[in-house]
PDB file of C-alpha atoms in Angstrom:
ATOM      1  CA  MET A1232      29.929  86.565 152.493  1.00  0.00           C
ATOM      2  CA  PRO A1233      26.676  85.450 154.211  1.00  0.00           C
ATOM      3  CA  HIS A1234      27.800  86.624 157.626  1.00  0.00           C
ATOM      4  CA  LEU A1235      28.070  90.194 156.326  1.00  0.00           C
ATOM      5  CA  LEU A1236      24.302  90.176 155.938  1.00  0.00           C
ATOM      6  CA  LEU A1237      24.023  89.953 159.726  1.00  0.00           C
ATOM      7  CA  ILE A1238      25.735  93.316 160.326  1.00  0.00           C
ATOM      8  CA  PRO A1239      22.544  95.421 159.916  1.00  0.00           C
ATOM      9  CA  LEU A1240      20.678  93.053 162.262  1.00  0.00           C
ATOM     10  CA  ILE A1241      23.446  93.284 164.839  1.00  0.00           C
ATOM     11  CA  VAL A1242      23.329  97.092 164.721  1.00  0.00           C
ATOM     12  CA  VAL A1243      19.543  97.059 165.184  1.00  0.00           C
ATOM     13  CA  ALA A1244      19.746  94.552 168.024  1.00  0.00           C
ATOM     14  CA  VAL A1245      22.387  96.526 169.897  1.00  0.00           C
ATOM     15  CA  TYR A1246      20.408  99.716 169.426  1.00  0.00           C
ATOM     16  CA  LEU A1247      17.243  98.105 170.760  1.00  0.00           C
ATOM     17  CA  LEU A1248      19.023  96.689 173.769  1.00  0.00           C
ATOM     18  CA  ALA A1249      20.579 100.054 174.495  1.00  0.00           C
ATOM     19  CA  LEU A1250      17.107 101.534 174.585  1.00  0.00           C
ATOM     20  CA  ARG A1251      15.886  98.842 176.960  1.00  0.00           C
ATOM     21  CA  PRO A1252      18.781  97.954 179.266  1.00  0.00           C
ATOM     22  CA  SER A1253      16.534  96.846 182.108  1.00  0.00           C
ATOM     23  CA  LEU A1254      14.918  94.222 179.885  1.00  0.00           C
ATOM     24  CA  ALA A1255      18.290  92.989 178.691  1.00  0.00           C
ATOM     25  CA  GLN A1256      19.484  92.631 182.255  1.00  0.00           C
ATOM     26  CA  SER A1257      16.467  91.201 184.024  1.00  0.00           C
ATOM     27  CA  GLU A1258      13.867  89.656 181.746  1.00  0.00           C
ATOM     28  CA  THR A1259      15.592  87.974 178.830  1.00  0.00           C
ATOM     29  CA  PRO A1260      17.179  84.531 179.043  1.00  0.00           C
ATOM     30  CA  PRO A1261      20.984  84.287 178.776  1.00  0.00           C
ATOM     31  CA  VAL A1262      22.503  85.219 175.446  1.00  0.00           C
ATOM     32  CA  SER A1263      23.829  82.389 173.296  1.00  0.00           C
ATOM     33  CA  GLN A1264      27.316  82.940 171.928  1.00  0.00           C
ATOM     34  CA  CYS A1265      26.924  79.981 169.610  1.00  0.00           C
ATOM     35  CA  GLN A1266      23.831  81.005 167.701  1.00  0.00           C
ATOM     36  CA  MET A1267      24.178  83.609 164.999  1.00  0.00           C
ATOM     37  CA  ILE A1268      20.755  84.950 165.960  1.00  0.00           C
ATOM     38  CA  ALA A1269      19.481  83.713 169.315  1.00  0.00           C
ATOM     39  CA  ARG A1270      15.939  85.013 169.100  1.00  0.00           C
ATOM     40  CA  ALA A1271      13.732  86.883 166.662  1.00  0.00           C
ATOM     41  CA  LEU A1272      13.861  90.665 166.655  1.00  0.00           C
ATOM     42  CA  PRO A1273      13.155  92.827 168.578  1.00  0.00           C
ATOM     43  CA  SER A1274      14.378  90.701 171.495  1.00  0.00           C
ATOM     44  CA  VAL A1275      17.352  89.289 169.585  1.00  0.00           C
ATOM     45  CA  THR A1276      20.715  89.551 171.329  1.00  0.00           C
ATOM     46  CA  PHE A1277      24.183  88.638 170.135  1.00  0.00           C
ATOM     47  CA  ALA A1278      27.221  87.094 171.743  1.00  0.00           C
ATOM     48  CA  SER A1279      29.373  90.128 170.984  1.00  0.00           C
ATOM     49  CA  PHE A1280      27.090  92.402 173.019  1.00  0.00           C
ATOM     50  CA  SER A1281      27.645  91.970 176.745  1.00  0.00           C
ATOM     51  CA  ALA A1282      24.917  94.132 178.283  1.00  0.00           C
ATOM     52  CA  ASP A1283      23.682  91.356 180.564  1.00  0.00           C
ATOM     53  CA  PRO A1284      25.793  91.183 183.744  1.00  0.00           C
ATOM     54  CA  VAL A1285      24.476  87.701 184.628  1.00  0.00           C
ATOM     55  CA  LEU A1286      26.516  86.218 181.778  1.00  0.00           C
ATOM     56  CA  LYS A1287      30.194  86.174 182.587  1.00  0.00           C
ATOM     57  CA  VAL A1288      31.188  83.917 179.720  1.00  0.00           C
ATOM     58  CA  GLN A1289      32.837  86.549 177.552  1.00  0.00           C
ATOM     59  CA  ALA A1290      36.282  85.062 177.245  1.00  0.00           C
ATOM     60  CA  LYS A1291      39.874  86.075 177.218  1.00  0.00           C
ATOM     61  CA  VAL A1292      41.672  84.389 174.359  1.00  0.00           C
ATOM     62  CA  ASP A1293      43.965  82.510 176.725  1.00  0.00           C
ATOM     63  CA  GLU A1294      41.239  81.081 179.002  1.00  0.00           C
ATOM     64  CA  GLU A1295      41.365  77.292 178.880  1.00  0.00           C
ATOM     65  CA  VAL A1296      38.810  74.519 179.281  1.00  0.00           C
ATOM     66  CA  ARG A1297      39.960  71.055 180.259  1.00  0.00           C
ATOM     67  CA  ILE A1298      37.998  68.124 178.819  1.00  0.00           C
ATOM     68  CA  THR A1299      38.591  64.568 180.056  1.00  0.00           C
ATOM     69  CA  TYR A1300      37.095  61.421 178.575  1.00  0.00           C
ATOM     70  CA  ILE A1301      35.722  59.314 181.445  1.00  0.00           C
ATOM     71  CA  GLY A1302      34.039  56.511 179.499  1.00  0.00           C
ATOM     72  CA  HIS A1303      31.170  55.640 177.152  1.00  0.00           C
ATOM     73  CA  SER A1304      29.553  59.075 176.543  1.00  0.00           C
ATOM     74  CA  THR A1305      30.787  60.785 179.696  1.00  0.00           C
ATOM     75  CA  PHE A1306      33.202  63.679 179.463  1.00  0.00           C
ATOM     76  CA  PHE A1307      34.315  65.783 182.420  1.00  0.00           C
ATOM     77  CA  ILE A1308      34.512  69.488 181.562  1.00  0.00           C
ATOM     78  CA  GLU A1309      36.379  71.893 183.832  1.00  0.00           C
ATOM     79  CA  THR A1310      35.913  75.623 183.205  1.00  0.00           C
ATOM     80  CA  PRO A1311      38.382  78.436 183.951  1.00  0.00           C
ATOM     81  CA  ALA A1312      36.294  79.405 187.013  1.00  0.00           C
ATOM     82  CA  GLY A1313      36.311  75.828 188.298  1.00  0.00           C
ATOM     83  CA  VAL A1314      32.808  74.719 187.303  1.00  0.00           C
ATOM     84  CA  ARG A1315      32.744  70.929 186.817  1.00  0.00           C
ATOM     85  CA  ILE A1316      30.357  69.358 184.288  1.00  0.00           C
ATOM     86  CA  ALA A1317      29.815  65.666 183.445  1.00  0.00           C
ATOM     87  CA  THR A1318      27.988  64.703 180.249  1.00  0.00           C
ATOM     88  CA  ASP A1319      25.621  61.731 179.880  1.00  0.00           C
ATOM     89  CA  TYR A1320      26.214  60.994 183.546  1.00  0.00           C
ATOM     90  CA  ASN A1321      25.136  57.505 184.594  1.00  0.00           C
ATOM     91  CA  GLY A1322      26.887  57.045 187.931  1.00  0.00           C
ATOM     92  CA  TRP A1323      28.967  54.130 186.583  1.00  0.00           C
ATOM     93  CA  TYR A1324      31.909  56.141 185.306  1.00  0.00           C
ATOM     94  CA  ALA A1325      33.228  58.227 188.188  1.00  0.00           C
ATOM     95  CA  PRO A1326      34.618  61.674 187.338  1.00  0.00           C
ATOM     96  CA  PRO A1327      37.686  62.772 189.326  1.00  0.00           C
ATOM     97  CA  ALA A1328      35.483  65.053 191.458  1.00  0.00           C
ATOM     98  CA  VAL A1329      31.780  65.478 192.153  1.00  0.00           C
ATOM     99  CA  PRO A1330      30.385  67.562 189.283  1.00  0.00           C
ATOM    100  CA  ASP A1331      28.501  70.804 189.810  1.00  0.00           C
ATOM    101  CA  VAL A1332      26.351  69.987 186.772  1.00  0.00           C
ATOM    102  CA  VAL A1333      25.454  66.726 185.050  1.00  0.00           C
ATOM    103  CA  THR A1334      23.540  66.171 181.834  1.00  0.00           C
ATOM    104  CA  MET A1335      21.701  62.973 180.949  1.00  0.00           C
ATOM    105  CA  ASN A1336      19.908  61.335 178.057  1.00  0.00           C
ATOM    106  CA  LYS A1337      17.100  58.800 178.041  1.00  0.00           C
ATOM    107  CA  ALA A1338      17.892  56.326 175.268  1.00  0.00           C
ATOM    108  CA  HIS A1339      19.655  53.771 177.489  1.00  0.00           C
ATOM    109  CA  SER A1340      20.419  53.423 181.183  1.00  0.00           C
ATOM    110  CA  SER A1341      24.104  53.901 180.371  1.00  0.00           C
ATOM    111  CA  HIS A1342      23.294  57.557 179.672  1.00  0.00           C
ATOM    112  CA  TYR A1343      21.408  58.515 182.839  1.00  0.00           C
ATOM    113  CA  THR A1344      20.720  57.625 186.440  1.00  0.00           C
ATOM    114  CA  LEU A1345      17.684  58.366 188.562  1.00  0.00           C
ATOM    115  CA  ASN A1346      19.895  58.288 191.649  1.00  0.00           C
ATOM    116  CA  PRO A1347      22.667  60.823 191.058  1.00  0.00           C
ATOM    117  CA  ASP A1348      25.186  61.779 193.718  1.00  0.00           C
ATOM    118  CA  PRO A1349      23.327  64.088 196.145  1.00  0.00           C
ATOM    119  CA  GLY A1350      26.278  66.483 196.026  1.00  0.00           C
ATOM    120  CA  ILE A1351      25.472  67.414 192.408  1.00  0.00           C
ATOM    121  CA  ASN A1352      23.773  70.813 192.356  1.00  0.00           C
ATOM    122  CA  HIS A1353      22.274  70.719 188.853  1.00  0.00           C
ATOM    123  CA  VAL A1354      20.891  67.546 187.218  1.00  0.00           C
ATOM    124  CA  LEU A1355      19.727  68.260 183.666  1.00  0.00           C
ATOM    125  CA  HIS A1356      17.608  65.598 181.967  1.00  0.00           C
ATOM    126  CA  GLY A1357      17.670  65.624 178.187  1.00  0.00           C
ATOM    127  CA  TRP A1358      14.018  64.617 178.077  1.00  0.00           C
ATOM    128  CA  ASP A1359      10.800  65.864 179.642  1.00  0.00           C
ATOM    129  CA  GLU A1360       7.869  63.473 179.418  1.00  0.00           C
ATOM    130  CA  ALA A1361       5.517  66.174 180.676  1.00  0.00           C
ATOM    131  CA  SER A1362       6.207  68.419 177.672  1.00  0.00           C
ATOM    132  CA  GLU A1363       5.479  67.651 174.038  1.00  0.00           C
ATOM    133  CA  ASN A1364       8.374  69.944 173.121  1.00  0.00           C
ATOM    134  CA  GLY A1365      10.921  68.044 175.198  1.00  0.00           C
ATOM    135  CA  ALA A1366      13.400  69.377 177.725  1.00  0.00           C
ATOM    136  CA  ASP A1367      14.230  73.069 177.776  1.00  0.00           C
ATOM    137  CA  HIS A1368      17.346  74.149 179.669  1.00  0.00           C
ATOM    138  CA  ASP A1369      18.851  77.628 179.833  1.00  0.00           C
ATOM    139  CA  ILE A1370      21.085  77.816 182.870  1.00  0.00           C
ATOM    140  CA  VAL A1371      24.132  79.821 183.899  1.00  0.00           C
ATOM    141  CA  VAL A1372      26.467  78.184 186.421  1.00  0.00           C
ATOM    142  CA  GLY A1373      29.510  80.300 187.186  1.00  0.00           C
ATOM    143  CA  ASP A1374      31.234  81.027 183.896  1.00  0.00           C
ATOM    144  CA  ALA A1375      29.272  78.399 181.929  1.00  0.00           C
ATOM    145  CA  TYR A1376      25.997  78.805 180.057  1.00  0.00           C
ATOM    146  CA  ILE A1377      24.281  75.482 179.333  1.00  0.00           C
ATOM    147  CA  ARG A1378      21.389  74.933 176.953  1.00  0.00           C
ATOM    148  CA  ASN A1379      19.936  72.062 174.943  1.00  0.00           C
ATOM    149  CA  VAL A1380      18.373  71.210 171.596  1.00  0.00           C
ATOM    150  CA  PRO A1381      15.933  68.245 171.789  1.00  0.00           C
ATOM    151  CA  THR A1382      16.090  65.421 169.220  1.00  0.00           C
ATOM    152  CA  ASP A1383      14.057  62.253 168.750  1.00  0.00           C
ATOM    153  CA  ILE A1384      15.159  58.789 169.811  1.00  0.00           C
ATOM    154  CA  ARG A1385      14.460  55.340 168.428  1.00  0.00           C
ATOM    155  CA  GLY A1386      12.481  53.109 170.783  1.00  0.00           C
ATOM    156  CA  TRP A1387      13.117  49.413 171.345  1.00  0.00           C
ATOM    157  CA  GLY A1388      10.406  48.605 168.800  1.00  0.00           C
ATOM    158  CA  GLY A1389      12.030  50.789 166.164  1.00  0.00           C
ATOM    159  CA  ALA A1390       9.524  53.658 166.238  1.00  0.00           C
ATOM    160  CA  MET A1391      10.826  57.167 166.853  1.00  0.00           C
ATOM    161  CA  GLU A1392       9.974  58.779 170.183  1.00  0.00           C
ATOM    162  CA  PRO A1393       9.805  62.573 170.050  1.00  0.00           C
ATOM    163  CA  ASN A1394      12.358  64.579 172.032  1.00  0.00           C
ATOM    164  CA  GLY A1395      13.867  61.744 174.056  1.00  0.00           C
ATOM    165  CA  ASN A1396      17.426  62.965 173.537  1.00  0.00           C
ATOM    166  CA  SER A1397      19.094  66.350 173.847  1.00  0.00           C
ATOM    167  CA  ILE A1398      22.157  67.844 172.291  1.00  0.00           C
ATOM    168  CA  PHE A1399      23.662  69.788 175.186  1.00  0.00           C
ATOM    169  CA  ILE A1400      25.681  72.893 174.424  1.00  0.00           C
ATOM    170  CA  PHE A1401      28.157  74.364 176.888  1.00  0.00           C
ATOM    171  CA  GLU A1402      29.241  77.919 176.253  1.00  0.00           C
ATOM    172  CA  VAL A1403      32.348  78.733 178.249  1.00  0.00           C
ATOM    173  CA  ALA A1404      35.565  80.719 177.757  1.00  0.00           C
ATOM    174  CA  GLY A1405      34.231  81.891 174.390  1.00  0.00           C
ATOM    175  CA  LEU A1406      34.011  78.286 173.190  1.00  0.00           C
ATOM    176  CA  CYS A1407      30.892  76.494 171.985  1.00  0.00           C
ATOM    177  CA  ILE A1408      31.103  72.865 173.098  1.00  0.00           C
ATOM    178  CA  GLY A1409      28.415  70.439 171.923  1.00  0.00           C
ATOM    179  CA  HIS A1410      27.598  66.885 173.036  1.00  0.00           C
ATOM    180  CA  LEU A1411      25.370  64.960 170.619  1.00  0.00           C
ATOM    181  CA  GLY A1412      24.148  62.509 173.258  1.00  0.00           C
ATOM    182  CA  HIS A1413      22.484  59.403 171.819  1.00  0.00           C
ATOM    183  CA  LEU A1414      21.615  60.967 168.469  1.00  0.00           C
ATOM    184  CA  HIS A1415      19.438  58.682 166.335  1.00  0.00           C
ATOM    185  CA  HIS A1416      18.734  60.751 163.229  1.00  0.00           C
ATOM    186  CA  GLU A1417      20.288  63.385 161.007  1.00  0.00           C
ATOM    187  CA  LEU A1418      19.424  66.878 162.120  1.00  0.00           C
ATOM    188  CA  THR A1419      16.848  69.166 160.592  1.00  0.00           C
ATOM    189  CA  GLU A1420      17.601  72.669 159.349  1.00  0.00           C
ATOM    190  CA  LYS A1421      15.768  74.032 162.389  1.00  0.00           C
ATOM    191  CA  GLN A1422      17.952  71.999 164.742  1.00  0.00           C
ATOM    192  CA  TYR A1423      21.130  73.124 163.004  1.00  0.00           C
ATOM    193  CA  ALA A1424      19.980  76.722 163.422  1.00  0.00           C
ATOM    194  CA  GLU A1425      19.178  76.172 167.100  1.00  0.00           C
ATOM    195  CA  ILE A1426      22.599  74.636 167.702  1.00  0.00           C
ATOM    196  CA  GLY A1427      24.564  77.339 165.914  1.00  0.00           C
ATOM    197  CA  ARG A1428      28.354  77.247 165.924  1.00  0.00           C
ATOM    198  CA  LEU A1429      30.173  74.415 167.693  1.00  0.00           C
ATOM    199  CA  ASP A1430      33.924  74.720 168.148  1.00  0.00           C
ATOM    200  CA  VAL A1431      34.226  71.405 169.995  1.00  0.00           C
ATOM    201  CA  LEU A1432      31.968  68.448 169.149  1.00  0.00           C
ATOM    202  CA  MET A1433      31.536  65.219 171.135  1.00  0.00           C
ATOM    203  CA  VAL A1434      30.222  62.615 168.712  1.00  0.00           C
ATOM    204  CA  PRO A1435      29.163  58.943 169.087  1.00  0.00           C
ATOM    205  CA  VAL A1436      31.081  56.627 166.750  1.00  0.00           C
ATOM    206  CA  ASP A1437      29.440  53.269 167.460  1.00  0.00           C
ATOM    207  CA  GLY A1438      28.459  52.867 163.805  1.00  0.00           C
ATOM    208  CA  GLY A1439      24.832  51.889 164.318  1.00  0.00           C
ATOM    209  CA  LEU A1440      23.576  51.958 167.900  1.00  0.00           C
ATOM    210  CA  THR A1441      23.050  55.663 167.414  1.00  0.00           C
ATOM    211  CA  MET A1442      23.473  56.227 163.652  1.00  0.00           C
ATOM    212  CA  GLY A1443      25.545  54.638 160.955  1.00  0.00           C
ATOM    213  CA  ALA A1444      29.019  56.067 160.400  1.00  0.00           C
ATOM    214  CA  GLU A1445      28.052  57.667 157.090  1.00  0.00           C
ATOM    215  CA  SER A1446      25.038  59.490 158.539  1.00  0.00           C
ATOM    216  CA  MET A1447      26.987  60.614 161.590  1.00  0.00           C
ATOM    217  CA  SER A1448      29.838  61.840 159.416  1.00  0.00           C
ATOM    218  CA  ARG A1449      27.392  64.039 157.471  1.00  0.00           C
ATOM    219  CA  VAL A1450      26.278  65.638 160.738  1.00  0.00           C
ATOM    220  CA  VAL A1451      29.894  66.213 161.776  1.00  0.00           C
ATOM    221  CA  GLN A1452      30.828  67.746 158.432  1.00  0.00           C
ATOM    222  CA  ARG A1453      27.796  70.015 158.485  1.00  0.00           C
ATOM    223  CA  LEU A1454      28.596  71.301 161.992  1.00  0.00           C
ATOM    224  CA  ARG A1455      32.164  72.146 160.870  1.00  0.00           C
ATOM    225  CA  SER A1456      33.654  71.979 164.356  1.00  0.00           C
ATOM    226  CA  ALA A1457      37.364  72.626 164.797  1.00  0.00           C
ATOM    227  CA  LEU A1458      37.859  69.883 167.384  1.00  0.00           C
ATOM    228  CA  ILE A1459      35.928  66.598 167.160  1.00  0.00           C
ATOM    229  CA  LEU A1460      36.047  64.229 170.148  1.00  0.00           C
ATOM    230  CA  PRO A1461      34.772  60.689 169.411  1.00  0.00           C
ATOM    231  CA  MET A1462      32.891  58.812 172.138  1.00  0.00           C
ATOM    232  CA  HIS A1463      30.429  55.912 172.535  1.00  0.00           C
ATOM    233  CA  ARG A1464      32.469  53.436 170.500  1.00  0.00           C
ATOM    234  CA  ARG A1465      31.206  49.889 170.772  1.00  0.00           C
ATOM    235  CA  GLY A1466      32.156  47.315 168.170  1.00  0.00           C
ATOM    236  CA  PRO A1467      33.532  48.943 165.020  1.00  0.00           C
ATOM    237  CA  PRO A1468      37.123  50.198 164.988  1.00  0.00           C
ATOM    238  CA  ILE A1469      37.612  53.946 165.070  1.00  0.00           C
ATOM    239  CA  SER A1470      39.154  53.663 161.593  1.00  0.00           C
ATOM    240  CA  ARG A1471      35.695  53.032 160.150  1.00  0.00           C
ATOM    241  CA  PHE A1472      34.519  56.398 161.375  1.00  0.00           C
ATOM    242  CA  LEU A1473      37.721  58.115 160.244  1.00  0.00           C
ATOM    243  CA  SER A1474      37.356  56.654 156.760  1.00  0.00           C
ATOM    244  CA  MET A1475      34.223  58.771 156.256  1.00  0.00           C
ATOM    245  CA  PHE A1476      36.302  61.954 156.149  1.00  0.00           C
ATOM    246  CA  GLY A1477      38.490  63.288 153.371  1.00  0.00           C
ATOM    247  CA  SER A1478      41.695  65.265 153.307  1.00  0.00           C
ATOM    248  CA  GLY A1479      39.979  68.272 154.872  1.00  0.00           C
ATOM    249  CA  PHE A1480      40.136  66.594 158.293  1.00  0.00           C
ATOM    250  CA  ASP A1481      43.146  65.743 160.418  1.00  0.00           C
ATOM    251  CA  ALA A1482      43.204  62.899 162.960  1.00  0.00           C
ATOM    252  CA  VAL A1483      45.187  62.700 166.193  1.00  0.00           C
ATOM    253  CA  THR A1484      45.460  59.713 168.539  1.00  0.00           C
ATOM    254  CA  ASP A1485      46.297  60.720 172.106  1.00  0.00           C
ATOM    255  CA  ASP A1486      47.809  58.692 174.938  1.00  0.00           C
ATOM    256  CA  ASP A1487      46.124  61.087 177.373  1.00  0.00           C
ATOM    257  CA  ALA A1488      42.423  61.052 178.262  1.00  0.00           C
ATOM    258  CA  SER A1489      42.399  64.855 178.632  1.00  0.00           C
ATOM    259  CA  VAL A1490      42.743  67.782 176.281  1.00  0.00           C
ATOM    260  CA  THR A1491      43.011  71.460 177.175  1.00  0.00           C
ATOM    261  CA  VAL A1492      41.530  73.908 174.695  1.00  0.00           C
ATOM    262  CA  SER A1493      41.068  77.645 174.310  1.00  0.00           C
ATOM    263  CA  ILE A1494      39.936  79.940 171.526  1.00  0.00           C
ATOM    264  CA  ARG A1495      43.576  80.520 170.652  1.00  0.00           C
ATOM    265  CA  SER A1496      44.549  76.837 170.641  1.00  0.00           C
ATOM    266  CA  LEU A1497      41.723  75.524 168.464  1.00  0.00           C
ATOM    267  CA  PRO A1498      43.195  73.648 165.503  1.00  0.00           C
ATOM    268  CA  LYS A1499      43.322  75.534 162.222  1.00  0.00           C
ATOM    269  CA  ARG A1500      41.943  72.508 160.364  1.00  0.00           C
ATOM    270  CA  PRO A1501      39.075  70.317 161.583  1.00  0.00           C
ATOM    271  CA  THR A1502      40.732  67.690 163.760  1.00  0.00           C
ATOM    272  CA  ILE A1503      39.339  64.399 165.057  1.00  0.00           C
ATOM    273  CA  HIS A1504      41.102  63.998 168.407  1.00  0.00           C
ATOM    274  CA  ILE A1505      40.882  60.454 169.759  1.00  0.00           C
ATOM    275  CA  LEU A1506      41.439  60.582 173.510  1.00  0.00           C
ATOM    276  CA  SER A1507      42.784  57.638 175.455  1.00  0.00           C
ATOM    277  CA  GLY A1508      40.035  55.176 176.400  1.00  0.00           C
ATOM    278  CA  VAL A1509      37.820  55.749 173.374  1.00  0.00           C
TER     279      VAL A1509
END
């Protein structure tokens, strides 16, 4: 199995961190649980090694995350420690409480606001016009670690604009939760590697405003998430998106806008879970 090849690297990484505990605790960025290898040796660290006290996201198997679909591309994520996160926050769709953290994307005004609620402590833009490499977020808020992987967006004239979107990844309660934002192109091998494992995936299913259903379905199948939460549906029926998947995927239609998930409760088969309001 390919993952067995990582065992020698894990042993080396743990050994190196044991030799340099002060570096692991004070100088390195938070450790990603979702990436198989977060950084190149010798500074590589792994999710299973919890030397860094700043990261309190090592989970108990029964810790639960509540995810509520608010509208368009906005989900409201509530962590076991009570951290509240709103994705693609635009100020139009009001979460049930003021979030501690909001993420935004640039493609359309329905995915961001330049006038967020002043009670929000952390406003994370998925773009950075001052950097040719795009936005770069690595932030720990309570029991949640939040990072991003920049992607390009398609401008009004059709040309691609580098790094105008971000895939935000929320690592909490041992889960890797990814929000594709306003994704306009299939991902590169480098981007897949930067994303790593995603247990829960929030995916636009508009059928063309972001990407066509077939292209988006290839991204979903490649990421192999256990729980897939459609969002951003305008126009085509959800059945068009579902038709892109074979017998290896289950589909559930929910009368509730919320789902509660833990490591233990993740579905055994990849499941497209259509929350109320999508």
